Amino acid sequence: MKYIEEFQDPALARRLLDDIHATVTRPWALMEVCGGQTHTIIRHGIDQLLPEQVELIHGPGCPVCVTPLEVIDKALEIASRPDVIFCSFGDMLRVPGTGRDLFQVRSEGGDVRVVYSPLDALRIAQENPKHQVVFFGIGFETTAPPNAMTVHQAKKLDIPNFSLLVSHVRVPPAIEAIMQSPSCRVQGFLAAGHVCSVMGVREYPELAARHRVPIVVTGFEPLDILEGVRRAVRQLERGEHTVDNAYARAVRPEGNPAALAMLEDVFEVTDRAWRGIGVIPDSGWRLSERYRDFDAEHRFSVTGINTREPAECRSGEVLQGLLKPHECEAFGTLCTPRSPLGATMVSSEGACAAYYLYRRLELGTVPAAKTAATAPTAASAPLEASPVV
Amino acid sequence: MCLAVPGRVLDIGEKDGTRMATVDFGGVQKEVCLEYLPDLQVGEYAIVHVGFALQRLDEESAKQTLELFAQLGMLQEEFGDPWEQAAAAGGDPWPFAHDPDLEPGPAPALAAPQEEVQP
Ligand code: SF4
């Protein structure tokens, strides 16, 4: 119970925990889909506060982690071209491609820029008409609408030197893939709250019914996670499997209709490869026919890509909840945020990074002499051990 | 990146035919697109992700979340200098160090010189 005083409302956290402890009679395995939730869980030791019977399994919900190596390599190749200004969110800077990352491309003279919003990349395109400006469009259903709007604007304002390198992914097909895996142990899901802010919950009732799993829409703060777990455990104990919204302050059942309409206009559903997992049918978006001109993959023919995944990295299993990060042989030794083998170690939402930041000392993966200087606390990790954000 | 941060609308205007706002995130101000929440008004709070307001939020929960994010250093992660953070995470100095075997010379030309440079 060592972290409970750090909760925003420790008394409420205690009540929620007491209720979970009182409700649970059997072992249950819940998957939190979103990497942001994984970080909250590990940072606050929520998994350790829960009854032993309740296991939290970390899901694939980190867009940086699941972006396929091949797409990263394409990004690196495009970003190295002399006439290109390559714009990206900061999270992608140190995600390893085959042999290097965007950070290195910039140090070698590539014009790589970090933007806060995709609209910033569009502005850069307006200001640099002689350059090709490419924006790295990754992310789940939360990031896809902003990127869709940006492409829509590029078309409307006729900005021909802007394009999007698209690698968008969708959550429900990933849930489906996880449930279909023969080694799946997941009995309930904490669904990613902000994805549902956009999409609403319409995709979930059918999934919940068919796989007989409760799906609880859950926020990102420590108390949100506890409430999500409490509601999921209640359902499981009662033999129920419905969709429940525990994040009503930010999620309306219908989602955001304006964003949904834009998604439908700009993107179309496609099969997509997930790094470490493989192709999941219908799990991604690409630009629809009308916007194909703004697709960087069409504009730049990238050839000769020869991807090499490090053999030691088991992030595919980590992303599917089959392996905990510290069970990977390379964790904390061959693979650290300074020299990551997999994206799950660099991303601010990656499960390996979460364990490295907040758990490594307890897991004994660090030589004792080093722990005093580098010990991160739950509330403030030292910058030198921070993952890329 | 998937983190969405609540912010308060300070003013609303139009740019290139698009509804835009200045939004305050616990002291940091950013330009935010309102096209997905077209009826959001000055003074209201919304969840903002990569420069787009995605859903309304009531004032109390917005303030609580902002306070928590500030405590946990997550606002710094979201709005701080990403190059510095990437450099620190990788153990590399920033700006990019010279190769010690080469003549000392000016640092490689950086694409965005307006970014803060740390010694
Ligand atoms: S610890 Fe490193 S090598 Fe192991 S799965 Fe995670 S990212 Fe891959």
mmCIF file of N, CA and C and ligand atoms in Angstrom, chain A residues 312-315 318 325 328 330-332 335 341-345 352, ligand 1:
data_model
loop_
_atom_site.group_PDB
_atom_site.id
_atom_site.type_symbol
_atom_site.label_atom_id
_atom_site.label_comp_id
_atom_site.label_asym_id
_atom_site.label_seq_id
_atom_site.Cartn_x
_atom_site.Cartn_y
_atom_site.Cartn_z
ATOM 1 N N GLU A 312 16.658 -10.205 -30.247
ATOM 2 C CA GLU A 312 16.413 -10.353 -28.806
ATOM 3 C C GLU A 312 15.083 -9.740 -28.377
ATOM 4 N N CYS A 313 14.565 -8.808 -29.170
ATOM 5 C CA CYS A 313 13.412 -8.029 -28.714
ATOM 6 C C CYS A 313 12.135 -8.854 -28.767
ATOM 7 N N ARG A 314 11.412 -8.872 -27.638
ATOM 8 C CA ARG A 314 10.180 -9.653 -27.570
ATOM 9 C C ARG A 314 8.964 -8.748 -27.409
ATOM 10 N N SER A 315 9.086 -7.551 -27.990
ATOM 11 C CA SER A 315 8.014 -6.575 -27.768
ATOM 12 C C SER A 315 6.677 -7.043 -28.341
ATOM 13 N N VAL A 318 5.112 -8.672 -25.570
ATOM 14 C CA VAL A 318 4.756 -7.679 -24.561
ATOM 15 C C VAL A 318 3.476 -6.960 -24.980
ATOM 16 N N PRO A 325 7.336 -7.001 -19.405
ATOM 17 C CA PRO A 325 8.615 -6.496 -19.918
ATOM 18 C C PRO A 325 9.845 -7.078 -19.231
ATOM 19 N N CYS A 328 11.563 -10.251 -20.358
ATOM 20 C CA CYS A 328 12.426 -10.260 -21.552
ATOM 21 C C CYS A 328 13.883 -10.270 -21.096
ATOM 22 N N ALA A 330 16.518 -9.220 -22.415
ATOM 23 C CA ALA A 330 17.313 -8.024 -22.697
ATOM 24 C C ALA A 330 16.948 -6.854 -21.792
ATOM 25 N N PHE A 331 15.844 -6.960 -21.074
ATOM 26 C CA PHE A 331 15.333 -5.851 -20.276
ATOM 27 C C PHE A 331 16.373 -5.335 -19.278
ATOM 28 N N GLY A 332 16.691 -4.056 -19.384
ATOM 29 C CA GLY A 332 17.583 -3.426 -18.409
ATOM 30 C C GLY A 332 19.048 -3.764 -18.604
ATOM 31 N N CYS A 335 18.944 -3.784 -23.347
ATOM 32 C CA CYS A 335 17.909 -2.845 -23.781
ATOM 33 C C CYS A 335 17.549 -1.878 -22.658
ATOM 34 N N LEU A 341 16.195 -1.540 -27.806
ATOM 35 C CA LEU A 341 16.095 -2.494 -28.919
ATOM 36 C C LEU A 341 14.722 -2.406 -29.565
ATOM 37 N N GLY A 342 13.725 -2.105 -28.766
ATOM 38 C CA GLY A 342 12.373 -2.044 -29.301
ATOM 39 C C GLY A 342 11.714 -0.721 -28.969
ATOM 40 N N ALA A 343 10.666 -0.407 -29.732
ATOM 41 C CA ALA A 343 9.964 0.854 -29.515
ATOM 42 C C ALA A 343 9.287 0.888 -28.150
ATOM 43 N N THR A 344 8.923 -0.268 -27.615
ATOM 44 C CA THR A 344 8.258 -0.285 -26.309
ATOM 45 C C THR A 344 9.181 0.220 -25.200
ATOM 46 N N MET A 345 10.484 0.304 -25.465
ATOM 47 C CA MET A 345 11.406 0.844 -24.467
ATOM 48 C C MET A 345 11.589 2.354 -24.621
ATOM 49 N N CYS A 352 7.616 -1.432 -21.746
ATOM 50 C CA CYS A 352 8.984 -1.674 -21.279
ATOM 51 C C CYS A 352 9.551 -0.423 -20.613
HETATM 52 S S1 SF4 C 1 12.833 -4.913 -22.912
HETATM 53 FE FE1 SF4 C 1 13.641 -4.109 -24.849
HETATM 54 S S2 SF4 C 1 14.226 -5.917 -26.008
HETATM 55 FE FE2 SF4 C 1 12.832 -6.633 -24.373
HETATM 56 S S3 SF4 C 1 10.780 -6.556 -25.297
HETATM 57 FE FE3 SF4 C 1 11.086 -4.584 -24.301
HETATM 58 S S4 SF4 C 1 11.871 -3.264 -25.947
HETATM 59 FE FE4 SF4 C 1 12.135 -5.386 -26.662
#
